[in-house]
Amino acid sequence: MDPHSRLSQFNQRTPKTGPFSPSVRFEPTQKVTLDKYTKAYSSSMPSDSPLFTSRPIATNSRVKQDEQFKKDMFLAYVNKAIREKLNGHSKDFDDLVDQFSPNKSTLAPTVSSLQLRIWLSALSHVLSRLERRHAPLVEAIVRLPWSTMDAVFVKSYIVFIGMLISARPEYLSLVLNRIAMGFTYQSGLLAVTSNLEGSTPLTRRVIYDRQHTLLEHLLNLVPTLPSSLAPLLVRNFPHKRQPQAAHVAYIRNLLRITEYCGELSERVLGLIVDRALMVDVEIQVELEELEDAEPTDGELFEFDPFDTIIGQEGNSSDDEDVDDSLSDLSSDASSDSDAEDTPMDTRHVHDMVSKLDAILKLVFDHFNKLHSSILTVVPSSPSIHPTTTHDRDPQSHEPHTLLAIQFHTLLAIFDRSILRTFKSRYTQFLLFWYASLHPEFSDLFLGLLVDKALFGSASASSVERAAASSYIGSFVSRAQFIDREGARRAVKVLCAFLGAHLDAVEAGNAASNNHSVFYAVVQSVFLVFCFRWRDLQEEPDEQEVGRKIWISELGVVQRVITSDLNPLKVCSQNVVHQFARIAQATDFTYCFSILEANKRTPYPVFAGVAPGSAGPEDLHTFFPFDPFKLPRSGEYIQGVYREWAAVAIDDEEEEDEDDLIEEDSTFNEWEHGQGGSCIPITASKRGESDDDGLGASFGGMSISPARTRTVAMAISVS
């Protein structure tokens, strides 16, 4: 073959590097194009078909170019508006603010969420240039009902707010205040019509979850955020007259904050306890007295406010909020006696009972959630003392450490708030239940009470010490988790204090004539004896079988009873008479001769009663752990609470002493109502027969001061 032929192999360009297979060396190269596909498709279609018109192809690059062009336009407008605002021309700036301002009638944004996202993207480039004169724009963005919009916008909004706070920290308080308002129940009602899409109904749970997501994001950016958030959470806490749903929604959100922001745990828990006490002190009647009253709507229909669709709850709650606020303002200015006589007082107490029950149930659930996680994760039970970070195993010790830290927090709240609230009935049961979780918790609680009552620090007043003494007696009497040795140790400490006090009085070394703590301690010993007298006996020797031998420290009780301080006259007569009956039945001591003489004896001058005055009826000291009557939260107390029926003296033991005391008219001071409760009767009923057996007046009864009686200490506290 001619080497110069065009078909020669020498006319083919050889590869620069690397060998290639001889089999493909002379194969012709095929050019792959779209011509054959377009020609084949064109031949099957008529040339004049309207479906085959020539159109530009919208590629991804073209779409991105359009979006980028739009973003550039928005950014140019934002730059101009920001710059012109500083120069004194606010027209463009005002138009920009109007983009984020909601409609006045519907409270919905005036533009689409897509356009709002583009505005936020443009603004994110100029955040460092925002000054004080640009504050209206930031306020409009913060007030935007973002939590009710689509998920894509919510994500963009959270990122933008994080960038805003990072660039301009002075707006942190404004954002946090809006978040705190978003945790309230009323915030969802204002955002009913702001859902632009309207395709998927939103529940309050979704709204609150988005608020928490934003708060967590900001917490990661600003470590000092808790100090700024705490006062805002206090400011937005619902008033005690607002409906139950408002309290449930806000408290659940507060407790959730403590799960990812441990620095706020003590403040949040203290805030909840303080507000629960404000509701608690208004419940100063026995719940059995409300049985015939008409139940409230909350008792008839229970619902979870988190699962309700926004806008479907009805508008009646708004009217109730207004009425409640006005009634609260007027009731504060009026006297308590006038409020009791109003026909709405029963309904008000019903509302307060249901509200307090819901609040305590939420706190109990919160505590139990942590305790249950410990039982699930760690089957063992290490020391509950808090440990430092470097010496604790996160896998095993952290849950127990959190439990201990939470208990110490609750103990501090008790010392600061609960102990100083004289008329609370149920809030203190938070300590009661928590102390049942670990034996050391109950020891620490009793240690705090003993230190406060018997060894009173310089900051403790006589009223606080007397209240702490009442807590000791009520706690040891009612707590099932206080074992035999724990009850004996508590009684020994109380009796040692009584003996030392009597020695000081007899020696003339008493600090003053104020013996309020002494009477409170005596009353606590009487109460503990009524409930735990079986645990206060020693094991008899073989020669003393059948004879009751008491711990030696109880010997001071006989000395206390016969002393000039005469506690049987000053202490609560219901407790005194129960103690006298049980002491008689158990062959401990005999008190009825002193009780009979006390009928003709004035109050001792040591009690702080002015000479010539009638004197108080009883020592109305506080018995904080009376029977727990709240239905929903009561399920946590049932398993750890000692009822009077479980420790009452048997009928056989009771028959022998009934003949000795059946003529004592003082036992007719109490009459049993329905449900086993005891309520004081009027003087006109005194003298009627009382066939109830020994100790019956403790069964299901509350001996804390009732609202209809004067709540005052019978002893001088000055």
XYZ file of C-alpha atoms in Angstrom:
718
model
C 0.000 0.000 0.000
C 1.178 3.456 -0.855
C 2.521 5.037 2.314
C 1.214 8.357 1.116
C -2.335 7.060 0.730
C -4.932 8.648 2.914
C -5.932 5.202 4.016
C -2.491 4.412 5.260
C -1.962 3.563 8.851
C 0.897 6.026 8.983
C -1.565 8.907 8.649
C -3.070 8.034 12.034
C -1.709 10.051 14.966
C -0.202 7.767 17.500
C -0.830 8.325 21.231
C 1.786 10.325 23.044
C 2.203 7.874 25.895
C 1.187 4.393 26.732
C 0.371 1.423 24.570
C -3.029 0.636 23.190
C -4.591 -2.599 22.024
C -3.991 -3.498 18.372
C -7.602 -4.647 18.071
C -8.893 -1.119 18.503
C -6.046 0.652 16.817
C -7.816 0.952 13.477
C -11.466 1.231 14.702
C -13.155 4.413 13.459
C -14.131 6.873 16.184
C -17.868 7.503 16.541
C -19.089 10.949 17.572
C -22.041 10.771 19.975
C -24.483 13.668 19.601
C -28.114 14.421 20.291
C -28.825 14.865 16.583
C -30.027 11.373 15.954
C -32.412 11.560 18.944
C -33.836 14.907 17.944
C -34.103 13.905 14.264
C -35.827 10.651 15.104
C -38.270 12.441 17.353
C -38.803 15.183 14.745
C -39.610 12.710 11.989
C -42.430 11.240 14.034
C -44.001 14.639 14.728
C -45.515 17.014 12.203
C -43.485 20.109 11.586
C -46.377 22.402 12.295
C -47.334 20.792 15.637
C -47.987 23.398 18.376
C -46.462 21.055 20.986
C -43.111 21.237 19.375
C -42.379 24.916 19.705
C -38.868 26.062 20.455
C -38.443 27.056 24.148
C -35.399 27.801 26.306
C -34.437 25.023 28.666
C -34.652 26.014 32.426
C -31.504 24.447 33.791
C -30.442 24.428 37.453
C -27.819 26.989 36.712
C -30.385 29.332 35.229
C -32.643 28.924 38.306
C -29.719 29.585 40.586
C -28.801 32.622 38.569
C -32.320 33.988 38.931
C -32.323 33.357 42.683
C -28.946 34.966 43.062
C -30.091 37.946 41.030
C -33.137 38.335 43.265
C -30.982 38.089 46.380
C -28.645 40.705 45.007
C -31.574 43.016 44.354
C -32.890 42.555 47.891
C -29.412 43.076 49.304
C -28.964 46.259 47.303
C -32.300 47.542 48.572
C -31.407 46.697 52.171
C -28.051 48.445 51.866
C -29.733 51.509 50.446
C -32.442 51.543 53.142
C -29.898 51.165 55.945
C -27.677 53.868 54.496
C -30.514 56.302 53.757
C -31.883 55.854 57.282
C -28.609 57.105 58.718
C -28.788 60.092 56.340
C -32.249 61.050 57.554
C -34.282 59.530 54.701
C -36.534 56.843 56.172
C -38.962 56.038 53.343
C -37.143 52.933 52.095
C -36.415 51.871 55.654
C -40.077 52.181 56.638
C -41.076 50.117 53.618
C -38.594 47.474 54.736
C -40.059 47.450 58.245
C -43.545 47.036 56.769
C -42.420 43.807 55.129
C -42.120 42.220 58.599
C -45.065 43.978 60.249
C -48.108 41.698 60.609
C -51.582 42.584 59.519
C -53.367 44.472 62.279
C -56.591 42.494 61.921
C -55.301 38.966 61.226
C -51.889 39.252 62.951
C -50.426 37.424 59.931
C -47.408 38.594 57.901
C -48.276 40.642 54.840
C -45.839 38.805 52.539
C -45.096 35.174 51.827
C -42.659 33.142 53.869
C -40.427 32.695 50.800
C -40.022 36.424 50.405
C -39.422 36.824 54.127
C -36.613 34.272 53.920
C -34.965 36.311 51.155
C -35.264 39.457 53.269
C -33.657 37.672 56.220
C -30.879 36.388 53.991
C -30.189 39.918 52.783
C -30.293 41.360 56.288
C -27.831 38.752 57.538
C -25.133 40.544 55.484
C -25.622 43.913 57.189
C -26.145 42.924 60.825
C -22.889 44.527 61.914
C -24.034 47.858 60.420
C -27.276 48.026 62.396
C -27.356 50.887 64.874
C -29.772 52.216 67.454
C -31.768 54.045 64.771
C -32.432 50.710 63.085
C -34.089 49.250 66.197
C -37.655 49.386 64.727
C -36.577 46.900 62.061
C -35.159 44.470 64.633
C -38.279 44.805 66.804
C -40.510 44.039 63.829
C -38.490 40.908 63.057
C -38.598 39.745 66.676
C -42.374 40.296 66.888
C -42.918 38.229 63.756
C -45.131 35.165 64.490
C -42.420 32.888 63.161
C -43.319 29.833 65.251
C -46.624 29.390 63.373
C -45.077 29.468 59.897
C -43.651 26.663 57.738
C -40.735 24.564 58.900
C -38.303 25.928 56.297
C -38.881 29.495 57.423
C -38.604 28.478 61.085
C -35.156 27.022 60.442
C -34.037 30.153 58.587
C -35.434 32.375 61.334
C -33.578 30.516 64.112
C -30.300 30.806 62.211
C -30.888 34.517 61.600
C -31.658 35.255 65.264
C -28.456 33.473 66.258
C -26.476 35.640 63.859
C -28.269 38.755 65.134
C -27.393 38.064 68.764
C -23.809 37.215 67.875
C -23.385 40.490 65.979
C -25.543 42.737 68.164
C -25.743 41.364 71.762
C -27.755 44.393 72.911
C -30.869 42.794 71.399
C -30.616 39.690 73.618
C -33.131 40.928 76.208
C -35.632 41.768 73.470
C -35.377 38.288 71.965
C -35.478 36.502 75.335
C -38.532 38.434 76.437
C -40.307 37.341 73.268
C -39.294 33.733 73.882
C -40.566 33.865 77.475
C -43.870 35.240 76.225
C -43.960 32.396 73.706
C -44.049 29.880 76.556
C -47.317 31.304 77.879
C -50.743 29.938 77.050
C -52.042 33.239 75.678
C -49.279 33.571 73.071
C -50.805 30.745 71.061
C -54.192 32.440 70.981
C -52.651 35.565 69.437
C -51.061 33.512 66.678
C -54.209 31.675 65.588
C -54.596 33.523 62.278
C -50.921 33.909 61.511
C -50.529 30.497 59.888
C -50.103 31.490 56.271
C -50.240 28.043 54.739
C -53.185 26.819 56.753
C -52.756 23.315 55.331
C -51.525 21.631 58.486
C -53.145 22.622 61.789
C -50.621 23.396 64.484
C -50.800 22.234 68.075
C -49.336 24.083 70.992
C -46.760 21.345 71.353
C -45.269 22.250 67.951
C -45.242 25.956 68.832
C -43.520 25.345 72.161
C -40.992 22.935 70.628
C -39.889 25.647 68.207
C -39.484 28.147 71.011
C -37.293 25.688 72.915
C -35.216 25.021 69.810
C -34.488 28.730 69.461
C -33.650 29.060 73.153
C -31.267 26.103 73.048
C -29.557 27.600 69.991
C -29.051 30.904 71.767
C -27.845 29.145 74.910
C -25.051 27.543 72.917
C -24.050 30.959 71.581
C -24.361 32.991 74.805
C -23.176 31.163 77.959
C -24.349 34.025 80.204
C -27.899 33.824 78.885
C -29.481 32.264 82.064
C -28.859 35.395 84.129
C -30.807 37.468 81.597
C -33.590 34.925 81.118
C -34.435 34.265 84.794
C -36.187 37.602 85.572
C -38.132 37.382 82.303
C -39.479 33.958 83.249
C -40.651 35.393 86.567
C -42.319 38.348 84.858
C -44.327 36.158 82.473
C -45.496 33.611 85.067
C -49.330 33.396 85.044
C -51.231 35.108 87.823
C -52.809 32.798 90.372
C -56.292 33.759 89.138
C -55.586 32.709 85.548
C -57.088 29.379 84.435
C -55.494 26.038 85.104
C -54.452 25.532 81.471
C -52.321 28.685 81.616
C -50.401 27.385 84.639
C -49.986 23.882 83.206
C -48.616 25.136 79.883
C -46.154 27.600 81.386
C -44.882 25.316 84.162
C -44.325 22.449 81.751
C -42.241 24.751 79.591
C -40.266 25.929 82.615
C -39.510 22.379 83.691
C -38.392 21.550 80.180
C -35.950 24.459 80.262
C -34.269 22.886 83.291
C -33.523 19.778 81.224
C -31.077 21.615 78.949
C -30.193 24.583 81.147
C -29.149 23.282 84.554
C -28.151 26.728 85.770
C -31.813 27.712 85.933
C -32.972 24.617 87.835
C -32.920 26.195 91.285
C -34.515 29.451 90.134
C -37.216 27.729 88.111
C -38.064 25.238 90.851
C -38.107 28.013 93.448
C -40.400 30.092 91.242
C -42.842 27.206 90.799
C -42.878 26.442 94.528
C -43.435 30.088 95.433
C -46.394 30.364 93.062
C -47.792 27.050 94.299
C -47.663 28.416 97.848
C -49.658 31.463 96.759
C -52.397 29.141 95.556
C -52.034 26.790 98.512
C -52.631 29.383 101.209
C -56.042 30.187 99.718
C -57.260 26.629 100.372
C -58.109 26.930 104.047
C -61.156 24.649 104.141
C -61.528 20.908 104.316
C -62.126 19.427 100.874
C -65.082 17.442 102.176
C -66.925 20.705 102.664
C -66.799 21.245 98.896
C -68.367 17.925 97.921
C -71.811 19.377 97.355
C -70.537 22.307 95.333
C -70.866 22.383 91.570
C -67.705 21.062 89.879
C -65.752 23.303 87.598
C -65.225 22.775 83.887
C -61.673 21.646 84.537
C -62.960 18.793 86.709
C -65.513 17.681 84.123
C -63.247 17.757 81.070
C -59.552 17.028 81.421
C -57.377 17.859 78.425
C -53.729 18.324 77.672
C -53.212 21.936 76.538
C -50.142 20.852 74.561
C -52.177 18.591 72.277
C -54.969 21.042 71.518
C -55.044 22.606 68.070
C -54.572 26.335 68.205
C -57.850 28.161 67.826
C -60.120 25.253 68.775
C -60.227 25.775 72.550
C -62.866 28.470 72.401
C -62.722 32.077 73.486
C -64.336 31.728 76.877
C -60.965 31.519 78.577
C -60.141 35.040 77.516
C -63.206 36.423 79.224
C -62.427 34.455 82.348
C -58.930 35.893 82.413
C -60.274 39.415 82.370
C -62.880 38.712 84.999
C -60.366 36.934 87.190
C -57.902 39.796 86.966
C -60.538 42.313 87.936
C -61.857 40.167 90.766
C -58.342 39.706 92.090
C -57.730 43.428 92.221
C -60.954 44.008 94.075
C -60.488 41.129 96.505
C -57.074 42.352 97.563
C -58.578 45.646 98.647
C -61.478 44.071 100.503
C -61.444 42.195 103.756
C -61.209 38.436 103.971
C -64.550 38.185 105.711
C -66.292 39.863 102.817
C -64.680 37.486 100.369
C -65.850 34.479 102.342
C -69.461 35.584 102.213
C -69.572 35.964 98.442
C -71.458 33.220 96.578
C -68.489 32.668 94.232
C -66.140 31.771 97.091
C -66.879 28.040 96.810
C -66.203 28.038 93.095
C -63.002 29.981 93.681
C -61.768 27.383 96.183
C -62.678 24.629 93.717
C -60.578 26.341 91.059
C -57.661 26.784 93.429
C -57.779 23.126 94.512
C -57.792 21.887 90.919
C -55.046 24.327 89.968
C -52.771 23.345 92.855
C -53.398 19.674 92.146
C -52.289 20.149 88.532
C -49.178 22.135 89.542
C -48.021 19.561 92.091
C -48.713 16.746 89.638
C -46.387 18.377 87.104
C -43.593 18.775 89.668
C -44.040 15.216 90.931
C -43.877 13.932 87.348
C -40.722 15.944 86.778
C -39.061 14.477 89.868
C -40.236 10.963 89.091
C -38.897 11.190 85.525
C -35.356 11.674 86.811
C -35.775 8.998 89.468
C -37.139 6.489 86.948
C -34.228 7.140 84.599
C -31.827 6.305 87.416
C -33.582 3.028 88.113
C -33.415 2.188 84.403
C -29.824 3.199 83.718
C -28.089 2.267 86.965
C -29.429 -0.655 89.023
C -26.955 -0.069 91.851
C -27.282 2.633 94.494
C -24.091 4.628 95.023
C -23.648 7.469 97.438
C -26.044 10.330 96.914
C -23.570 12.990 97.941
C -22.759 15.324 95.062
C -19.323 14.681 93.598
C -17.006 16.825 91.590
C -16.727 16.504 87.835
C -13.329 14.840 87.796
C -14.145 12.017 90.231
C -17.519 10.842 89.041
C -18.277 8.349 86.291
C -20.731 9.918 83.831
C -22.165 6.534 82.965
C -23.093 5.500 86.492
C -22.859 8.367 88.955
C -24.250 11.314 87.037
C -27.974 10.395 87.401
C -27.577 9.892 91.153
C -25.611 13.090 91.430
C -28.377 14.963 89.638
C -30.916 13.443 92.002
C -28.899 14.585 95.016
C -28.352 18.051 93.572
C -32.054 18.395 92.933
C -32.835 17.352 96.502
C -30.421 19.914 97.957
C -32.031 22.530 95.718
C -35.461 21.563 97.016
C -34.151 21.608 100.576
C -32.874 25.159 100.116
C -36.256 26.218 98.719
C -37.955 24.651 101.723
C -35.735 26.567 104.121
C -36.289 29.814 102.252
C -40.002 29.664 101.394
C -42.033 26.658 102.513
C -40.963 26.663 106.153
C -41.914 30.324 106.514
C -45.389 29.851 105.029
C -47.604 29.046 107.975
C -50.869 28.133 106.264
C -49.699 25.899 103.418
C -51.340 22.482 103.251
C -49.974 20.543 100.295
C -46.873 22.153 98.772
C -44.588 20.753 101.483
C -45.429 17.245 100.317
C -42.866 17.758 97.554
C -40.203 17.341 100.277
C -42.166 14.500 101.836
C -42.155 12.431 98.639
C -38.607 13.304 97.622
C -37.291 12.301 101.038
C -38.778 8.844 100.480
C -36.467 8.178 97.518
C -33.377 7.548 99.645
C -32.826 7.027 103.389
C -30.152 9.698 103.431
C -32.619 12.230 102.028
C -34.925 11.757 105.010
C -31.946 12.031 107.382
C -30.858 15.287 105.776
C -34.379 16.662 105.967
C -34.709 15.768 109.637
C -31.245 17.156 110.283
C -32.254 20.511 108.822
C -35.432 20.578 110.912
C -33.667 19.636 114.136
C -30.960 22.223 113.576
C -33.585 24.859 112.835
C -35.903 24.018 115.734
C -33.677 22.965 118.604
C -30.403 24.665 117.904
C -31.939 27.683 116.151
C -29.434 29.706 114.244
C -29.185 33.438 114.743
C -31.372 34.082 111.697
C -34.204 31.790 112.846
C -37.119 33.458 114.632
C -39.280 31.825 117.279
C -42.054 31.285 114.759
C -39.710 29.488 112.369
C -38.341 27.314 115.157
C -41.857 26.399 116.298
C -42.833 25.584 112.719
C -39.740 23.407 112.303
C -40.690 21.560 115.493
C -44.136 20.889 114.078
C -42.559 19.578 110.887
C -40.482 17.120 112.910
C -43.490 15.701 114.703
C -45.675 15.496 111.628
C -42.937 14.049 109.406
C -41.895 11.299 111.824
C -45.531 10.440 112.512
C -46.715 10.213 108.917
C -43.700 8.978 106.920
C -43.762 5.228 106.373
C -40.144 5.304 105.233
C -38.990 6.516 108.673
C -38.082 3.221 110.321
C -38.133 2.288 113.996
C -34.630 3.538 114.686
C -35.286 6.821 112.913
C -38.381 7.493 114.997
C -36.571 6.655 118.226
C -33.646 8.947 117.382
C -36.002 11.840 116.658
C -37.900 11.372 119.930
C -34.674 11.123 121.909
C -33.442 14.427 120.496
C -36.762 16.143 121.251
C -36.892 14.781 124.775
C -33.320 15.862 125.439
C -34.273 19.408 124.447
C -37.299 19.324 126.771
C -35.194 18.155 129.682
C -32.585 20.848 129.136
C -35.284 23.512 128.854
C -36.920 22.442 132.116
C -33.553 22.473 133.855
C -32.965 26.032 132.654
C -36.408 27.143 133.818
C -36.056 25.568 137.239
C -32.589 27.048 137.661
C -33.823 30.460 136.595
C -31.476 30.517 133.624
C -34.143 30.634 130.917
C -33.449 33.312 128.330
C -36.955 34.781 128.641
C -40.531 33.919 129.405
C -41.044 33.027 125.740
C -41.470 29.265 125.617
C -43.016 28.945 122.167
C -40.446 26.437 120.937
C -40.873 24.379 124.106
C -44.633 24.044 123.616
C -44.171 23.197 119.925
C -41.665 20.465 120.777
C -43.958 19.023 123.472
C -46.827 18.936 121.010
C -44.606 17.143 118.471
C -43.658 14.526 121.066
C -47.338 13.984 121.854
C -48.123 13.542 118.155
C -45.254 11.141 117.510
C -46.277 9.097 120.547
C -49.822 8.757 119.203
C -48.574 7.354 115.891
C -45.339 5.550 116.796
C -45.797 4.415 120.407
C -45.120 0.788 119.385
C -41.672 1.789 118.091
C -40.840 3.602 121.338
C -40.894 0.443 123.441
C -37.875 -1.593 124.456
C -37.713 -5.335 124.061
C -38.731 -6.830 127.444
C -36.554 -9.338 129.266
C -37.746 -12.831 130.060
C -38.749 -11.743 133.564
C -40.704 -8.769 132.236
C -42.774 -10.427 129.514
C -46.152 -8.729 129.146
C -44.934 -5.436 130.574
C -44.347 -2.358 128.423
C -40.878 -0.875 128.793
C -40.335 2.514 127.179
C -37.097 4.107 126.044
C -35.463 5.922 128.898
C -35.635 9.348 127.217
C -39.444 9.303 127.451
C -39.160 9.637 131.215
C -38.936 13.411 130.815
C -42.501 13.501 129.464
C -43.940 12.910 132.935
C -41.835 15.764 134.213
C -43.003 17.982 131.373
C -46.679 17.242 132.038
C -46.468 18.142 135.711
C -44.279 21.232 135.260
C -45.463 24.778 135.867
C -45.400 25.402 132.128
C -48.493 23.151 131.938
C -48.295 22.147 128.239
C -51.548 20.170 128.515
C -53.302 23.526 128.869
C -51.515 25.324 126.049
C -51.013 22.687 123.367
C -53.679 21.811 120.823
C -56.495 20.197 122.772
C -57.197 17.649 120.080
C -53.611 16.387 120.237
C -53.593 16.549 124.025
C -56.738 14.460 124.377
C -55.563 11.872 121.884
C -52.263 11.620 123.702
C -54.036 11.271 127.037
C -56.246 8.471 125.738
C -53.384 6.527 124.141
C -51.074 7.069 127.117
C -53.842 5.737 129.341
C -54.468 2.717 127.107
C -50.761 1.844 126.869
C -50.047 2.328 130.581
C -47.578 5.096 129.811
C -48.991 7.852 132.006
C -52.265 9.294 133.288
C -53.234 12.832 132.277
C -56.970 13.132 132.911
C -56.642 14.528 136.421
C -54.535 17.382 135.038
C -56.979 17.907 132.167
C -59.869 18.154 134.593
C -57.972 20.645 136.747
C -57.072 22.689 133.663
C -60.744 23.431 133.094
C -60.649 25.672 136.158
C -57.105 26.961 135.642
C -56.179 30.068 133.661
C -53.457 29.954 131.079
C -49.970 29.998 132.581
C -48.149 33.275 132.419
C -45.343 31.474 130.620
C -47.613 31.068 127.591
C -47.404 34.759 126.854
C -51.076 35.481 127.588
C -51.729 38.871 129.082
C -53.142 38.741 132.634
C -56.926 39.027 132.671
C -57.388 38.046 129.008
C -59.507 35.115 127.999
C -56.543 33.383 126.386
C -56.414 31.297 123.228
C -58.209 28.005 122.868
C -55.292 25.968 121.595
C -51.734 26.179 120.523
C -52.421 26.453 116.799
C -49.058 25.183 115.721
C -48.700 23.868 112.234
C -49.223 20.200 111.374
C -47.890 20.247 107.836
C -48.406 16.639 106.800
C -52.088 16.207 107.459
C -53.897 13.809 105.100
C -53.286 14.610 101.447
C -56.659 15.081 99.720
C -55.698 16.184 96.193
C -56.848 13.444 93.779
C -54.351 13.551 90.879
C -51.112 14.302 92.689
C -52.188 12.160 95.639
C -51.113 9.004 93.808
C -47.510 9.837 94.662
C -48.240 10.118 98.399
C -50.398 7.046 98.946
C -47.576 4.531 99.024
C -45.363 6.441 101.476
C -47.951 7.973 103.813
C -49.037 6.498 107.153
C -52.756 6.700 107.782
C -54.176 6.814 111.278
C -56.226 3.673 110.680
C -53.005 1.678 110.284
C -51.726 2.553 113.772
C -54.909 3.026 115.782
C -55.283 0.949 118.940
C -57.304 -2.230 118.504
C -60.835 -2.420 119.828
C -59.833 -4.934 122.486
C -57.288 -2.523 123.915
C -59.775 0.261 123.645
C -62.632 -1.257 125.604
C -60.852 -1.186 128.967
C -60.157 2.529 128.901
C -63.473 3.648 127.379
C -65.210 3.351 130.755
C -62.645 5.643 132.340
C -62.988 8.494 129.880
C -66.533 8.293 128.567
C -67.650 11.119 130.860
C -64.904 13.462 129.767
C -66.798 16.024 127.725
C -63.672 17.340 126.051
C -63.757 14.500 123.561
C -67.055 15.801 122.208
C -65.309 18.840 120.725
C -64.952 17.058 117.414
C -67.615 15.547 115.234
C -67.048 13.213 112.313
C -68.242 14.332 108.917
C -68.530 12.338 105.761
C -65.368 10.750 104.467
C -63.923 10.223 107.956
C -62.884 13.838 108.451
C -63.211 15.700 111.706
C -64.514 19.237 111.879
C -64.999 21.432 114.937
C -68.586 21.756 116.106
C -70.241 24.773 117.613
C -70.777 25.302 121.298
C -74.447 24.404 120.949
C -73.449 20.848 120.072
C -71.163 20.370 123.019
C -72.369 17.785 125.399
C -73.864 15.535 122.719
C -72.773 11.930 122.819
C -69.727 10.780 120.888
C -69.579 7.048 120.344
C -66.420 7.053 118.263
C -63.558 4.975 119.549
C -60.039 5.800 120.625
C -58.082 7.848 118.166
C -60.904 8.216 115.687
C -60.489 11.944 115.429
C -57.074 11.474 113.766
C -58.550 9.405 110.959
C -58.548 11.417 107.756
C -58.625 14.691 109.600
C -56.695 17.867 109.200
C -55.648 19.511 112.445
C -54.029 22.465 110.768
C -55.757 25.777 111.443
C -59.013 26.136 109.567
C -59.897 29.318 107.758
C -62.930 29.953 109.907
C -60.830 30.128 113.028
C -58.246 32.651 114.069
C -54.847 31.523 112.884
C -52.476 32.708 115.557
C -49.911 31.362 117.913
C -51.156 31.102 121.449
C -47.716 31.883 122.715
C -45.710 35.013 122.673
C -43.302 35.267 119.795
C -41.979 38.708 120.521
